[in-house]
Coordinates of C-alpha atoms and ligand atoms in Angstrom, one line a residue:
M1 CA 9.4 -10.0 -7.6
T2 CA 11.5 -7.6 -5.5
E3 CA 13.7 -6.6 -8.5
I4 CA 10.5 -5.7 -10.4
F5 CA 9.3 -3.5 -7.6
D6 CA 12.7 -1.9 -7.4
A7 CA 12.7 -1.2 -11.1
I8 CA 9.2 0.4 -10.8
K9 CA 10.4 2.6 -7.9
H10 CA 13.4 3.7 -10.0
A11 CA 11.2 4.5 -13.0
A12 CA 8.7 6.4 -10.8
I13 CA 11.4 8.8 -9.6
G14 CA 12.4 9.4 -13.2
I15 CA 8.8 10.0 -14.3
S16 CA 8.1 12.3 -11.4
R17 CA 11.1 14.5 -12.4
A18 CA 10.0 14.4 -16.1
I19 CA 6.5 15.6 -15.1
V20 CA 8.0 18.6 -13.3
N21 CA 10.6 19.5 -15.9
A22 CA 9.8 18.1 -19.3
D23 CA 8.0 19.5 -22.3
T24 CA 4.3 18.6 -22.1
G25 CA 3.4 19.3 -25.8
A26 CA 1.6 16.8 -28.1
T27 CA 3.5 14.6 -30.6
S28 CA 2.0 13.8 -34.0
H29 CA 1.7 10.1 -33.1
T30 CA -1.4 8.2 -31.8
N31 CA -1.2 5.1 -29.7
A32 CA -3.0 1.7 -30.3
T33 CA -6.3 3.1 -28.9
G34 CA -6.2 6.2 -31.1
D35 CA -5.3 8.8 -28.4
T36 CA -2.8 11.5 -29.3
Q37 CA 0.4 10.6 -27.5
L38 CA 1.9 13.4 -25.4
K39 CA 5.7 13.7 -25.2
L40 CA 5.4 12.9 -21.6
D41 CA 3.6 9.6 -22.3
V42 CA 6.5 8.7 -24.7
L43 CA 9.2 9.8 -22.2
S44 CA 7.5 7.9 -19.4
D45 CA 7.3 4.8 -21.5
H46 CA 11.1 5.0 -22.3
I47 CA 11.9 5.5 -18.7
I48 CA 10.0 2.3 -17.8
E49 CA 11.5 0.3 -20.7
E50 CA 15.0 1.3 -19.6
A51 CA 14.3 0.4 -15.9
F52 CA 13.1 -3.1 -16.9
A53 CA 15.8 -3.8 -19.5
S54 CA 18.2 -5.5 -17.0
V55 CA 15.5 -7.2 -14.8
T56 CA 16.0 -10.9 -15.8
S57 CA 12.8 -12.1 -14.3
V58 CA 10.8 -10.1 -16.9
Q59 CA 10.2 -12.1 -20.0
A60 CA 8.4 -9.2 -21.8
I61 CA 6.8 -5.9 -21.3
I62 CA 3.7 -4.4 -22.9
S63 CA 2.7 -0.8 -22.7
E64 CA -0.5 1.0 -23.2
E65 CA 1.5 3.2 -25.6
K66 CA 2.5 0.2 -27.8
E67 CA 0.6 -2.2 -30.0
V68 CA 2.8 -5.3 -29.3
Q69 CA 4.9 -6.8 -26.5
T70 CA 8.6 -6.0 -26.3
P71 CA 10.5 -9.3 -25.5
L72 CA 13.2 -8.9 -22.8
H73 CA 14.6 -12.1 -21.2
V74 CA 13.5 -15.5 -22.6
K75 CA 13.9 -17.2 -19.3
G76 CA 12.0 -14.5 -17.4
R77 CA 8.9 -15.6 -15.5
Y78 CA 6.8 -12.5 -15.7
I79 CA 5.1 -10.2 -18.3
V80 CA 4.6 -6.7 -17.1
G81 CA 1.7 -4.8 -18.6
Y82 CA 1.7 -1.0 -17.8
D83 CA 0.2 2.4 -18.4
P84 CA 3.2 4.7 -18.2
L85 CA 1.3 7.9 -17.5
D86 CA -2.5 7.5 -17.0
G87 CA -4.5 10.7 -17.3
S88 CA -1.6 12.5 -18.9
S89 CA -3.8 15.3 -20.3
L90 CA -4.3 16.3 -16.6
V91 CA -0.6 17.3 -16.3
D92 CA -1.4 20.6 -18.2
V93 CA -4.0 21.6 -15.6
N94 CA -1.7 20.4 -12.8
L95 CA -3.9 17.7 -11.4
S96 CA -2.5 14.3 -10.2
V97 CA -1.6 11.6 -12.6
G98 CA -0.3 8.1 -12.2
S99 CA 1.5 5.0 -13.6
I100 CA -0.1 1.5 -13.3
F101 CA 1.6 -1.9 -13.5
G102 CA 0.3 -5.4 -13.6
I103 CA 2.7 -8.3 -13.2
Y104 CA 1.5 -11.4 -15.0
E105 CA 2.7 -15.0 -15.0
G106 CA 1.7 -17.3 -17.9
G107 CA -0.2 -14.9 -20.2
I108 CA -2.1 -11.6 -19.8
S109 CA -5.4 -12.5 -18.0
G110 CA -7.0 -11.4 -14.7
A111 CA -6.3 -14.8 -13.2
N112 CA -2.6 -14.7 -14.1
L113 CA -2.0 -11.4 -12.3
K114 CA 0.5 -12.0 -9.4
A115 CA 1.0 -8.5 -8.2
A116 CA 0.0 -4.9 -9.0
V117 CA 1.7 -1.6 -8.4
Y118 CA 0.6 2.0 -9.0
V119 CA 2.3 5.3 -8.5
V120 CA 0.5 8.7 -7.9
Y121 CA 2.3 11.8 -8.9
G122 CA 0.5 14.5 -6.9
P123 CA 1.6 17.0 -4.2
R124 CA 3.5 13.9 -3.0
V125 CA 4.7 10.9 -4.9
E126 CA 3.1 7.8 -3.5
L127 CA 3.4 4.1 -4.5
V128 CA 1.1 1.2 -3.7
I129 CA 2.2 -2.4 -4.0
A130 CA -0.4 -5.1 -3.9
H131 CA 1.3 -8.5 -3.3
E132 CA 0.1 -10.6 -0.4
D133 CA -1.2 -7.4 1.1
V134 CA -1.6 -3.8 0.0
R135 CA 1.1 -1.4 1.1
L136 CA 1.4 2.4 0.8
Y137 CA 4.9 4.0 0.4
R138 CA 5.8 7.7 0.1
L139 CA 8.9 9.2 -1.7
T140 CA 11.2 10.9 0.8
P141 CA 13.4 13.9 0.0
E142 CA 16.3 11.5 0.1
G143 CA 14.8 9.6 -2.9
A144 CA 13.6 6.4 -1.2
F145 CA 10.1 5.0 -0.9
A146 CA 9.3 4.8 2.8
F147 CA 6.6 2.4 4.0
V148 CA 3.6 4.4 5.4
R149 CA 0.9 1.8 6.2
T150 CA -1.1 -1.2 5.0
L151 CA -4.3 -0.3 3.2
T152 CA -7.7 -2.0 3.7
L153 CA -11.2 -1.0 2.6
N154 CA -14.1 -0.7 5.0
P155 CA -17.2 -2.7 4.1
K156 CA -19.0 0.5 3.2
G157 CA -17.6 3.9 2.2
K158 CA -18.8 7.5 1.5
L159 CA -17.3 8.5 -1.8
N160 CA -18.7 8.1 -5.3
A161 CA -16.6 8.5 -8.5
P162 CA -18.8 8.0 -11.5
G163 CA -16.9 7.9 -14.8
G164 CA -18.1 8.5 -18.4
T165 CA -20.4 11.0 -20.0
Q166 CA -23.7 11.1 -18.1
Q167 CA -25.6 11.8 -21.3
H168 CA -24.5 8.4 -22.5
W169 CA -25.2 6.4 -19.3
P170 CA -27.9 3.7 -19.5
A171 CA -31.0 4.4 -17.4
H172 CA -30.3 1.7 -14.8
H173 CA -26.8 3.1 -14.2
K174 CA -28.1 6.7 -13.9
A175 CA -30.6 5.5 -11.3
M176 CA -28.0 3.6 -9.3
I177 CA -25.6 6.6 -9.2
G178 CA -28.5 8.9 -8.3
G179 CA -29.5 6.4 -5.5
L180 CA -26.0 6.6 -4.0
F181 CA -26.1 10.4 -3.9
A182 CA -29.5 10.3 -2.4
Q183 CA -28.0 8.2 0.4
G184 CA -25.4 10.9 1.2
Y185 CA -22.5 9.7 -0.9
R186 CA -20.1 12.6 -1.9
L187 CA -18.9 13.2 -5.5
R188 CA -15.1 12.8 -5.9
Y189 CA -14.0 12.6 -9.5
S190 CA -10.9 14.2 -11.0
G191 CA -10.9 12.3 -14.3
G192 CA -7.7 10.5 -13.4
M193 CA -8.4 6.9 -12.4
V194 CA -5.2 6.6 -10.3
P195 CA -5.8 9.5 -8.0
D196 CA -9.6 8.8 -8.0
L197 CA -9.1 5.1 -6.9
H198 CA -6.3 6.1 -4.6
Q199 CA -8.6 8.6 -2.8
I200 CA -11.3 6.0 -2.3
L201 CA -8.8 3.4 -1.1
L202 CA -7.1 5.7 1.4
K203 CA -10.4 7.1 2.7
G204 CA -11.7 3.6 3.5
G205 CA -14.2 3.0 0.6
G206 CA -16.8 4.0 -1.8
L207 CA -17.4 3.3 -5.5
F208 CA -15.5 4.1 -8.7
S209 CA -17.4 3.2 -11.8
Y210 CA -16.8 3.3 -15.6
P211 CA -19.8 1.7 -17.2
A212 CA -20.7 0.6 -20.7
T213 CA -22.2 3.7 -22.3
S214 CA -23.8 4.4 -25.7
D215 CA -20.6 6.1 -26.9
V216 CA -18.2 3.4 -25.5
P217 CA -20.3 0.2 -25.3
K218 CA -17.4 -1.9 -24.0
G219 CA -16.2 0.8 -21.5
K220 CA -13.2 3.0 -21.8
L221 CA -10.6 1.5 -19.5
R222 CA -8.2 -1.1 -20.6
M223 CA -8.1 -4.5 -18.9
V224 CA -4.4 -5.3 -19.0
F225 CA -3.0 -1.9 -18.2
E226 CA -5.6 -0.3 -16.0
V227 CA -8.5 -2.5 -14.9
F228 CA -6.8 -5.8 -13.8
P229 CA -4.1 -4.1 -11.7
F230 CA -6.7 -2.0 -9.8
A231 CA -9.0 -5.0 -9.5
F232 CA -6.1 -6.9 -7.8
V233 CA -5.4 -3.9 -5.5
Y234 CA -9.1 -3.5 -4.4
T235 CA -9.7 -7.2 -4.0
L236 CA -6.6 -7.7 -1.9
A237 CA -7.6 -4.7 0.2
G238 CA -10.9 -6.4 1.1
G239 CA -13.1 -4.7 -1.5
E240 CA -14.4 -6.1 -4.8
A241 CA -14.1 -5.3 -8.5
I242 CA -16.6 -6.5 -11.1
D243 CA -17.7 -5.7 -14.6
G244 CA -21.3 -5.4 -13.4
N245 CA -21.8 -9.1 -13.0
V246 CA -18.6 -11.1 -12.8
P247 CA -15.3 -10.4 -11.1
L248 CA -12.9 -8.4 -13.3
L249 CA -10.1 -10.8 -12.5
S250 CA -12.1 -13.7 -14.1
L251 CA -11.8 -12.0 -17.5
T252 CA -9.3 -12.8 -20.3
P253 CA -8.8 -10.2 -23.1
S254 CA -8.7 -11.4 -26.7
H255 CA -6.4 -8.4 -27.5
A256 CA -4.0 -6.7 -25.2
H257 CA -5.8 -3.4 -25.6
D258 CA -9.4 -4.6 -24.9
T259 CA -11.5 -2.5 -22.6
T260 CA -14.3 -3.5 -20.2
P261 CA -16.9 -1.8 -18.1
C262 CA -15.6 -1.7 -14.5
F263 CA -16.7 -1.1 -10.9
F264 CA -14.3 -1.0 -8.0
G265 CA -15.4 -0.5 -4.4
S266 CA -16.2 -1.6 -0.9
R267 CA -18.3 -4.7 -0.6
E268 CA -21.6 -2.9 0.1
E269 CA -21.4 -0.6 -2.9
I270 CA -20.4 -3.6 -5.2
A271 CA -23.5 -5.5 -3.9
T272 CA -25.6 -2.5 -5.1
V273 CA -23.9 -2.6 -8.5
R274 CA -24.5 -6.4 -8.7
A275 CA -28.2 -6.0 -7.8
T276 CA -28.5 -3.2 -10.4
Y277 CA -26.8 -5.0 -13.2
A278 CA -28.3 -8.5 -12.5
N279 CA -30.8 -8.0 -15.4
H280 CA -28.6 -6.0 -17.8
Ligands
LIG301 P1 -6.3 8.0 -20.9 O1 -5.6 6.6 -20.9 O2 -6.7 8.5 -22.2 O3 -5.5 9.0 -20.0 O4 -7.7 7.8 -20.2 C1 -7.8 7.2 -18.9 C2 -8.6 8.1 -18.1 O5 -8.1 9.3 -18.0 C3 -8.7 7.5 -16.6 O6 -7.6 7.8 -15.9 C4 -10.0 8.1 -16.1 O7 -10.6 7.4 -15.1 C5 -10.8 8.2 -17.4 O8 -10.0 8.2 -18.5 C6 -11.7 9.4 -17.4 O9 -12.6 9.3 -18.5 P2 -13.9 10.2 -18.6 O10 -13.3 11.6 -18.7 O11 -14.6 9.8 -19.8 O12 -14.7 10.1 -17.3

């Protein structure tokens, strides 16, 4: 596993440089989910592919930017599913973006996730590794990731990050989100799931939600590349991650690009979600 984490660290440094220096214009290609690929998405994908090419424990990689798996080493134990540059449209407005990695053993399902890593490219470059516990690292001027601290979620937080277009939220979801604000929760939503979930995790807790809506009935966020890795991080940090009813890590996609409604948070906020969604 260490060599996988090292490859991710290496790729993260390359991507952080690309964000600062590379062309951010759009390509004419669309990815498997139909989004227009930015040059930076493609570049980040190449950087990650190159970083994993020599890692013999990796059997295959699968990117949010590609339709199918890329086989690497037949005797490798792990499949790495990743989103090379999540929230990439935010680069042009100079907000934080991120890379997300799930390390699977024996097929891509929530239960087969063995570790998760994400990188936040913001004013600082930070990397979080969830494997046995959840650890925060920060990129130093010397180009190394220095350990900062172990991350845990409080049983209850103060932040609320509600995703999706409100016009399309179901009534029970709207009432739940309104109820949290009525209790004093503060809105924190940038539109990038990596920095939004990172903020909640570092500030001790709260709720990030991306529900089923009338325009995206199965949610927007992808299980393999986005949802499972963060479900692993939040669960290991002492929080919970559910689809409204069941733990996200109990789900198995029928296609690598499947999406799901998702809720990540501290235990109290997730109890509120469970109570709200019990009859829906
Ligand atoms: P992309 O993969 O197209 O970048 O979408 C992912 C994402 O940007 C998440 O990072 C974020 O949480 C979500 O979409 C925001 O969606 P919305 O603007 O609908 O709330």
